[in-house]
Short mmCIF file of C-alpha atoms in Angstrom, two decimals:
data_model
loop_
_atom_site.label_atom_id
_atom_site.label_comp_id
_atom_site.label_asym_id
_atom_site.label_seq_id
_atom_site.Cartn_x
_atom_site.Cartn_y
_atom_site.Cartn_z
CA MET A 1 -8.06 -18.31 8.35
CA ALA A 2 -4.72 -20.31 9.91
CA GLU A 3 -5.72 -23.52 7.33
CA LEU A 4 -5.63 -20.78 4.58
CA LEU A 5 -2.49 -18.69 5.41
CA PRO A 6 0.00 -21.19 3.38
CA LEU A 7 -2.41 -21.08 0.58
CA THR A 8 -2.65 -17.22 0.55
CA GLU A 9 1.26 -17.13 0.66
CA GLU A 10 1.93 -19.24 -1.91
CA LEU A 11 -0.64 -17.21 -4.10
CA SER A 12 1.36 -14.24 -3.31
CA CYS A 13 3.74 -11.90 -5.84
CA SER A 14 7.33 -12.07 -4.32
CA ILE A 15 7.80 -8.50 -5.59
CA CYS A 16 4.60 -6.56 -4.50
CA LEU A 17 4.15 -9.60 -1.27
CA GLU A 18 0.44 -8.96 -2.09
CA PRO A 19 -2.42 -11.63 -3.90
CA PHE A 20 -1.64 -12.07 -7.80
CA LYS A 21 -3.15 -9.46 -10.02
CA GLU A 22 -3.34 -10.59 -13.55
CA PRO A 23 -0.42 -13.17 -12.76
CA VAL A 24 2.35 -14.17 -15.64
CA THR A 25 4.31 -16.88 -16.12
CA THR A 26 7.99 -16.55 -17.02
CA PRO A 27 9.81 -18.93 -19.15
CA CYS A 28 11.68 -20.46 -16.05
CA GLY A 29 8.41 -21.01 -14.47
CA HIS A 30 8.08 -18.54 -11.89
CA ASN A 31 5.03 -16.23 -11.40
CA PHE A 32 4.15 -12.65 -10.77
CA CYS A 33 1.62 -9.72 -10.67
CA ARG A 34 1.92 -8.23 -14.59
CA SER A 35 2.45 -4.58 -13.48
CA CYS A 36 4.98 -5.53 -10.96
CA LEU A 37 7.20 -7.74 -13.40
CA ASP A 38 6.78 -4.65 -16.20
CA GLU A 39 8.05 -1.72 -13.83
CA THR A 40 10.56 -4.07 -12.58
CA TRP A 41 12.09 -4.90 -15.88
CA ALA A 42 11.68 -1.64 -17.28
CA VAL A 43 13.92 -0.27 -14.14
CA GLN A 44 16.38 -3.09 -14.64
CA GLY A 45 16.53 -3.19 -18.66
CA PRO A 46 18.12 -5.74 -20.34
CA PRO A 47 19.31 -8.13 -19.45
CA PHE A 48 16.36 -9.15 -18.03
CA ARG A 49 16.60 -11.29 -15.10
CA CYS A 50 13.95 -13.11 -13.47
CA PRO A 51 13.29 -11.41 -9.69
CA GLN A 52 13.03 -15.14 -8.10
CA CYS A 53 15.67 -17.43 -9.56
CA ARG A 54 18.04 -14.59 -11.35
CA THR A 55 17.67 -16.31 -14.58
CA SER A 56 18.69 -13.77 -17.13
CA TYR A 57 17.08 -13.26 -20.86
CA GLN A 58 19.11 -10.99 -22.99
CA VAL A 59 15.86 -10.55 -24.82
CA ARG A 60 12.62 -9.59 -23.00
CA PRO A 61 10.68 -12.73 -22.85
CA GLN A 62 6.77 -12.66 -24.15
CA LEU A 63 4.53 -12.82 -20.69
CA HIS A 64 0.81 -14.82 -21.29
CA LYS A 65 -1.48 -14.64 -18.31
CA ASN A 66 -2.01 -17.54 -16.00
CA THR A 67 -5.58 -18.32 -16.12
CA VAL A 68 -5.25 -21.21 -14.03
CA LEU A 69 -3.59 -19.27 -11.01
CA CYS A 70 -6.13 -16.14 -11.80
CA SER A 71 -9.02 -18.40 -10.96
CA VAL A 72 -7.61 -19.71 -7.63
CA VAL A 73 -6.58 -16.42 -6.48
CA GLU A 74 -10.28 -15.06 -7.03
CA ARG A 75 -11.49 -18.08 -5.33
CA LEU A 76 -9.14 -17.43 -2.07
CA ALA A 77 -10.45 -13.94 -2.68
CA ILE A 78 -14.03 -14.77 -2.04
CA VAL A 79 -13.43 -17.12 0.53
CA GLU A 80 -11.51 -14.67 2.56
CA GLN A 81 -14.04 -12.08 2.47
CA ALA A 82 -16.81 -14.88 3.43
CA ARG A 83 -14.97 -15.10 6.73
CA ALA A 84 -15.02 -12.94 9.59
CA PRO A 85 -12.00 -11.00 9.77
CA GLY A 86 -9.69 -12.87 12.44
CA ASP A 87 -5.82 -12.86 13.88
CA GLY A 88 -6.76 -10.79 16.51
CA TRP A 89 -8.31 -8.38 14.71
CA THR A 90 -12.00 -7.09 15.37
CA PRO A 91 -13.85 -4.27 13.22
CA PRO A 92 -14.62 -1.15 14.67
CA VAL A 93 -18.64 -1.12 15.57
CA ARG A 94 -20.78 1.66 14.17
CA ALA A 95 -22.16 3.71 17.40
CA ALA A 96 -25.78 3.47 17.83
CA ALA A 97 -27.91 6.86 16.69
CA PRO A 98 -27.61 8.82 20.14
CA SER A 99 -30.85 9.70 22.03
CA THR A 100 -32.03 13.35 20.67
CA VAL A 101 -35.14 13.69 23.18
CA ALA A 102 -33.65 15.93 25.29
CA GLN A 103 -32.05 17.83 22.30
CA VAL A 104 -34.58 18.48 20.00
CA ALA A 105 -37.29 21.33 20.81
CA CYS A 106 -40.97 20.86 19.91
CA ASP A 107 -41.31 22.38 16.68
CA HIS A 108 -45.13 23.92 17.67
CA CYS A 109 -44.58 25.08 21.34
CA LEU A 110 -40.98 25.42 21.09
CA LYS A 111 -40.59 24.49 24.88
CA GLU A 112 -40.97 20.95 25.75
CA PRO A 113 -38.75 18.41 24.55
CA ALA A 114 -40.03 16.18 21.42
CA VAL A 115 -41.08 12.64 21.68
CA LYS A 116 -41.46 12.05 17.76
CA THR A 117 -40.84 13.80 14.20
CA CYS A 118 -42.79 13.24 11.33
CA PHE A 119 -41.29 12.91 7.89
CA VAL A 120 -44.45 14.66 6.37
CA CYS A 121 -45.11 17.38 8.17
CA THR A 122 -41.25 17.79 8.65
CA ALA A 123 -41.86 18.94 12.21
CA SER A 124 -40.90 17.40 15.46
CA PHE A 125 -43.76 17.49 18.57
CA CYS A 126 -43.63 17.13 22.11
CA GLN A 127 -45.88 14.42 23.75
CA GLU A 128 -48.98 17.27 24.25
CA HIS A 129 -48.73 18.13 20.55
CA LEU A 130 -48.31 14.63 19.13
CA ARG A 131 -51.75 13.68 19.94
CA PRO A 132 -53.56 14.62 16.59
CA HIS A 133 -50.82 12.02 15.05
CA LEU A 134 -52.12 9.57 17.36
CA ASP A 135 -55.99 10.35 17.44
CA SER A 136 -56.72 11.95 14.02
CA PRO A 137 -57.19 9.12 11.33
CA ALA A 138 -56.27 12.04 9.05
CA PHE A 139 -52.40 11.64 9.99
CA ARG A 140 -52.65 7.63 10.34
CA ASP A 141 -50.31 7.78 6.86
CA HIS A 142 -47.83 10.14 8.53
CA PRO A 143 -44.84 7.97 9.77
CA LEU A 144 -43.15 8.72 13.06
CA GLN A 145 -39.80 8.37 14.06
CA PRO A 146 -37.69 9.17 17.04
CA PRO A 147 -36.59 12.73 17.28
CA VAL A 148 -34.17 14.15 14.53
CA ARG A 149 -32.26 17.09 14.36
CA ASP A 150 -31.99 19.88 11.61
CA LEU A 151 -34.60 18.52 9.53
CA GLN A 152 -34.12 21.72 6.74
CA ARG A 153 -30.59 20.22 6.20
CA ARG A 154 -32.10 16.91 5.19
CA LYS A 155 -34.47 18.61 3.17
CA CYS A 156 -33.74 18.60 -1.05
CA PRO A 157 -32.47 22.43 -1.76
CA GLN A 158 -33.90 21.77 -5.35
CA HIS A 159 -37.43 19.97 -4.51
CA ASN A 160 -37.69 21.30 -0.64
CA ARG A 161 -38.73 17.61 0.20
CA LEU A 162 -36.95 15.21 2.50
CA ARG A 163 -34.14 13.19 1.15
CA ASP A 164 -34.44 9.73 2.04
CA PHE A 165 -33.17 7.91 -1.04
CA PHE A 166 -29.52 7.33 -1.73
CA CYS A 167 -28.00 7.07 -4.86
CA PRO A 168 -24.58 5.42 -5.36
CA GLU A 169 -23.96 6.72 -8.77
CA HIS A 170 -23.91 10.00 -7.72
CA GLY A 171 -23.01 9.53 -4.10
CA GLU A 172 -25.65 11.67 -2.66
CA CYS A 173 -28.65 11.68 -0.74
CA ILE A 174 -31.49 12.35 -2.73
CA CYS A 175 -35.52 13.11 -2.45
CA HIS A 176 -38.71 11.32 -3.93
CA VAL A 177 -39.09 13.53 -6.37
CA CYS A 178 -35.31 13.45 -7.52
CA VAL A 179 -35.83 9.83 -7.71
CA ILE A 180 -37.24 10.24 -11.27
CA GLU A 181 -34.20 12.78 -12.49
CA HIS A 182 -31.75 9.79 -11.54
CA LYS A 183 -34.09 7.30 -13.14
CA THR A 184 -31.08 5.53 -14.59
CA CYS A 185 -29.37 5.06 -11.52
CA SER A 186 -30.40 2.72 -8.68
CA PRO A 187 -31.85 4.50 -5.68
CA MET A 188 -32.27 2.82 -2.58
CA SER A 189 -33.10 3.67 0.61
CA LEU A 190 -31.20 5.34 3.42
CA SER A 191 -31.22 2.31 5.75
CA GLN A 192 -30.42 -0.18 2.79
CA ALA A 193 -27.60 2.18 1.55
CA SER A 194 -25.94 2.78 5.07
CA ALA A 195 -25.84 -1.04 5.90
CA ASP A 196 -24.03 -1.32 2.02
CA LEU A 197 -21.40 0.99 2.26
CA GLU A 198 -20.67 -0.22 5.97
CA ASN A 199 -20.38 -3.67 4.28
CA LYS A 200 -18.16 -2.03 2.06
CA LEU A 201 -15.85 0.05 3.91
CA ARG A 202 -15.39 -2.98 6.41
CA TYR A 203 -14.08 -5.08 3.65
CA LYS A 204 -12.07 -2.49 2.14
CA LEU A 205 -10.68 -2.09 5.72
CA THR A 206 -9.49 -5.50 5.85
CA ILE A 207 -7.37 -4.85 2.63
CA MET A 208 -5.90 -1.88 3.71
CA TYR A 209 -4.81 -3.81 6.92
CA SER A 210 -3.23 -6.37 4.67
CA GLN A 211 -1.68 -3.88 2.97
CA ILE A 212 -0.29 -2.09 6.36
CA ASN A 213 1.09 -5.69 7.00
CA GLY A 214 2.38 -5.92 3.50
CA ALA A 215 4.24 -2.46 4.06
CA SER A 216 5.72 -3.37 7.34
CA LYS A 217 7.21 -6.47 5.68
CA ALA A 218 8.66 -4.83 2.96
CA LEU A 219 10.37 -1.73 5.11
CA GLU A 220 11.87 -4.60 7.59
CA ASP A 221 13.16 -6.29 4.05
CA VAL A 222 14.72 -3.03 3.09
CA GLN A 223 16.43 -2.42 6.13
CA ALA A 224 17.82 -6.07 6.45
CA ARG A 225 19.08 -5.30 3.03
CA GLN A 226 20.46 -2.28 3.50
CA GLN A 227 22.40 -4.26 6.64
CA GLY A 228 23.30 -6.87 4.32
CA VAL A 229 24.51 -4.08 1.93
CA GLN A 230 26.87 -2.60 4.35
CA GLU A 231 28.35 -6.15 5.42
CA ALA A 232 28.95 -7.30 1.82
CA THR A 233 30.80 -3.73 1.49
CA ASN A 234 32.46 -3.93 4.34
CA ARG A 235 33.76 -7.12 3.65
CA LYS A 236 35.11 -6.40 0.56
CA ILE A 237 36.60 -3.53 1.75
CA GLU A 238 38.63 -5.81 4.56
CA GLN A 239 39.66 -7.98 1.88
CA LEU A 240 41.06 -5.03 -0.47
CA ARG A 241 42.79 -3.51 2.86
CA GLN A 242 44.50 -6.52 3.40
CA GLU A 243 46.05 -6.86 0.01
CA TYR A 244 47.10 -3.40 0.26
CA LEU A 245 48.96 -4.04 2.93
CA GLU A 246 51.83 -5.55 0.99
CA ILE A 247 52.21 -2.94 -1.24
CA LYS A 248 50.73 0.49 0.31
CA ALA A 249 54.19 2.01 0.16
CA LEU A 250 54.09 1.86 -3.48
CA ILE A 251 50.28 2.38 -4.58
CA ASP A 252 48.78 4.18 -1.71
CA ALA A 253 46.85 6.29 -4.47
CA SER A 254 45.57 3.03 -6.48
CA GLU A 255 44.13 1.82 -2.97
CA ALA A 256 42.61 5.11 -2.07
CA SER A 257 40.87 4.59 -5.96
CA SER A 258 39.56 1.24 -5.68
CA THR A 259 37.85 2.12 -2.06
CA ARG A 260 36.37 5.38 -3.20
CA LYS A 261 35.18 3.01 -6.26
CA ILE A 262 33.39 0.61 -3.75
CA LYS A 263 32.34 2.99 -1.69
CA GLU A 264 30.40 4.99 -4.31
CA GLU A 265 28.61 1.79 -5.23
CA GLU A 266 27.50 1.12 -1.50
CA LYS A 267 26.14 4.80 -1.31
CA ARG A 268 24.15 4.51 -4.75
CA VAL A 269 22.50 1.36 -3.67
CA HIS A 270 22.29 2.71 0.05
CA SER A 271 20.68 5.96 -1.56
CA LYS A 272 17.97 3.88 -4.14
CA LEU A 273 17.24 1.99 -0.92
CA ASP A 274 16.81 4.89 1.30
CA THR A 275 14.40 6.34 -1.12
CA ILE A 276 12.31 3.20 -1.36
CA HIS A 277 12.40 3.39 2.44
CA GLN A 278 11.20 7.05 2.41
CA VAL A 279 8.42 6.16 -0.35
CA LEU A 280 7.31 3.00 1.75
CA LEU A 281 6.89 5.14 5.39
CA LYS A 282 5.03 7.56 3.52
CA LYS A 283 2.74 5.41 1.80
CA LYS A 284 2.28 3.62 5.02
CA SER A 285 1.44 6.60 6.90
CA GLU A 286 -1.34 7.60 4.09
CA ILE A 287 -3.14 4.26 4.54
CA GLN A 288 -2.57 4.34 8.09
CA ALA A 289 -4.14 7.89 8.08
CA LEU A 290 -7.25 6.53 5.61
CA LYS A 291 -7.60 4.01 7.57
CA GLU A 292 -8.37 5.97 10.31
CA LYS A 293 -10.89 7.91 8.80
CA ILE A 294 -12.66 5.31 7.76
CA GLU A 295 -12.61 3.82 11.78
CA ASP A 296 -13.81 7.28 12.71
CA GLY A 297 -16.68 6.92 9.82
CA LEU A 298 -17.41 3.52 11.31
CA LYS A 299 -18.22 4.80 14.48
CA GLU A 300 -20.84 7.63 13.02
CA GLY A 301 -24.10 7.14 14.47
CA ASP A 302 -26.17 9.19 12.51
CA GLU A 303 -27.06 7.36 9.02
CA PHE A 304 -26.80 10.61 7.10
CA GLU A 305 -23.55 12.24 8.62
CA PHE A 306 -22.33 8.65 7.87
CA LEU A 307 -23.30 8.25 4.46
CA GLU A 308 -21.92 11.76 3.16
CA LYS A 309 -18.44 10.65 5.04
CA ALA A 310 -18.74 7.33 3.52
CA SER A 311 -19.29 7.51 0.14
CA LYS A 312 -16.49 10.02 0.15
CA LEU A 313 -14.08 7.44 1.83
CA GLN A 314 -15.24 4.78 -0.51
CA GLY A 315 -14.21 6.36 -3.75
CA ILE A 316 -10.49 6.73 -2.39
CA VAL A 317 -8.09 4.10 -3.73
CA THR A 318 -5.13 2.62 -2.31
CA LYS A 319 -2.38 0.95 -4.14
CA PRO A 320 -0.61 -2.18 -3.34
CA VAL A 321 2.94 -1.70 -2.12
CA TYR A 322 5.81 -2.36 -4.41
CA VAL A 323 9.36 -2.29 -3.81
CA PRO A 324 11.91 -2.69 -7.07
CA LYS A 325 15.06 -4.76 -7.13
CA VAL A 326 18.17 -2.79 -6.39
CA GLU A 327 21.16 -4.76 -5.65
CA LEU A 328 24.73 -3.89 -5.98
CA ASP A 329 27.09 -4.20 -9.18
CA HIS A 330 28.67 -7.39 -8.12
CA GLU A 331 30.84 -6.80 -11.78
CA LEU A 332 32.12 -3.67 -11.11
CA ILE A 333 33.37 -5.15 -7.39
CA HIS A 334 34.58 -8.05 -9.00
CA CYS A 335 36.87 -5.96 -11.49
CA VAL A 336 38.15 -3.60 -8.49
CA TYR A 337 38.92 -6.62 -6.78
CA GLN A 338 40.72 -8.82 -9.97
CA GLY A 339 42.29 -5.52 -10.33
CA THR A 340 43.97 -5.13 -7.45
CA LEU A 341 45.13 -8.80 -7.15
CA ASP A 342 46.49 -7.95 -10.92
CA LEU A 343 48.48 -5.01 -9.87
CA LYS A 344 49.91 -6.70 -7.13
CA ASN A 345 51.27 -10.00 -8.83
CA GLU A 346 52.67 -7.39 -11.45
CA LEU A 347 54.57 -5.79 -9.03
CA LYS A 348 55.61 -8.53 -7.54
CA ARG A 349 56.84 -9.63 -11.05
CA ALA A 350 58.51 -6.58 -11.95
CA THR A 351 60.33 -6.31 -8.11
CA ARG A 352 61.58 -9.71 -8.91
CA GLN A 353 62.84 -8.98 -12.21
CA LEU A 354 64.52 -5.96 -10.99
CA GLN A 355 66.23 -7.85 -8.20
CA GLU A 356 67.63 -10.62 -10.45
CA ARG A 357 68.46 -7.91 -12.95
CA LYS A 358 70.37 -5.69 -10.15
CA PRO A 359 73.24 -8.30 -9.49
CA LYS A 360 73.58 -8.11 -13.78
CA GLU A 361 73.84 -4.16 -13.80
CA ALA A 362 75.87 -3.17 -10.81
CA PRO A 363 79.21 -2.22 -12.00
CA GLY A 364 82.52 -4.58 -11.54
CA PRO A 365 85.61 -3.43 -9.36
CA GLY A 366 86.84 -2.76 -12.56
CA ASN A 367 84.27 -1.05 -14.38
CA PRO A 368 84.12 2.89 -14.23
#
């Protein structure tokens, strides 16, 4: 997997940090998921800027699908799926079916523990009462299985037959009579369906681990950006404070107004980033919870119990992490700062003119 890591990073969207999904190319040559770029520009509005190089477009560019890049991403996904999960992660192993010899009683004598269960007779038998199945040719076509608990629960409530098939289209176990009603579906044996769903859940689990890693990186990025916003505003406020030291006695109110505008801008951006941070935390928590459920499901040894849980978990869809672009309004900050410089120069000019006029306006000795 290590040799594919650089290629994986090159084939990841810089907005959602996930492999490209329907990649499109901007006029400046950068690639993004179509949905990520659409959502970013919908929030941003005109002028539309490239999230990577910040190139500005007054009119929203026409985007076209990058078919070559899409094909490469699909091929990489197939390669990654075929490889065993690595990077220190070991998929959970399903527990073996527990031994139930001492837990299932013989249905004939109700005393001795059962050693086999007959799915044709739908009953479990101890060693003594199993003899007819072993000795008599009449029971030769009765398949015997290890003792099974709660056979009644495994029966089809409609046809009173054991449910020994699974319908993927409806996500339920069915009996051989139900197969006729599901003729347009693709029923399969319990063991085959269990193996198929287990493989799908394992693959889904690898994707979820990747999404969790993406969410963690996104959270770190948001925290770093919050720190950067705070440092940027602190530096600008300090510059303003140095300028106002010269004119503080005359324009205390102006200094307070300018500082308030920048603080409000910081609060606005910080609030948006904090909201994004909370959403990411919640999404990560939801994915983590679903991951734990899948891991618990994969430890279920009983195929029947596993299929009932796995079919529900397989239907739950998780979405990749999306972090919209939120930045300080540097134009606003620059205008505030430039206004301060202009005001200082204007005050200096006015003060100098006033000082130059004083000798002329001062009354002479002979003047009243």
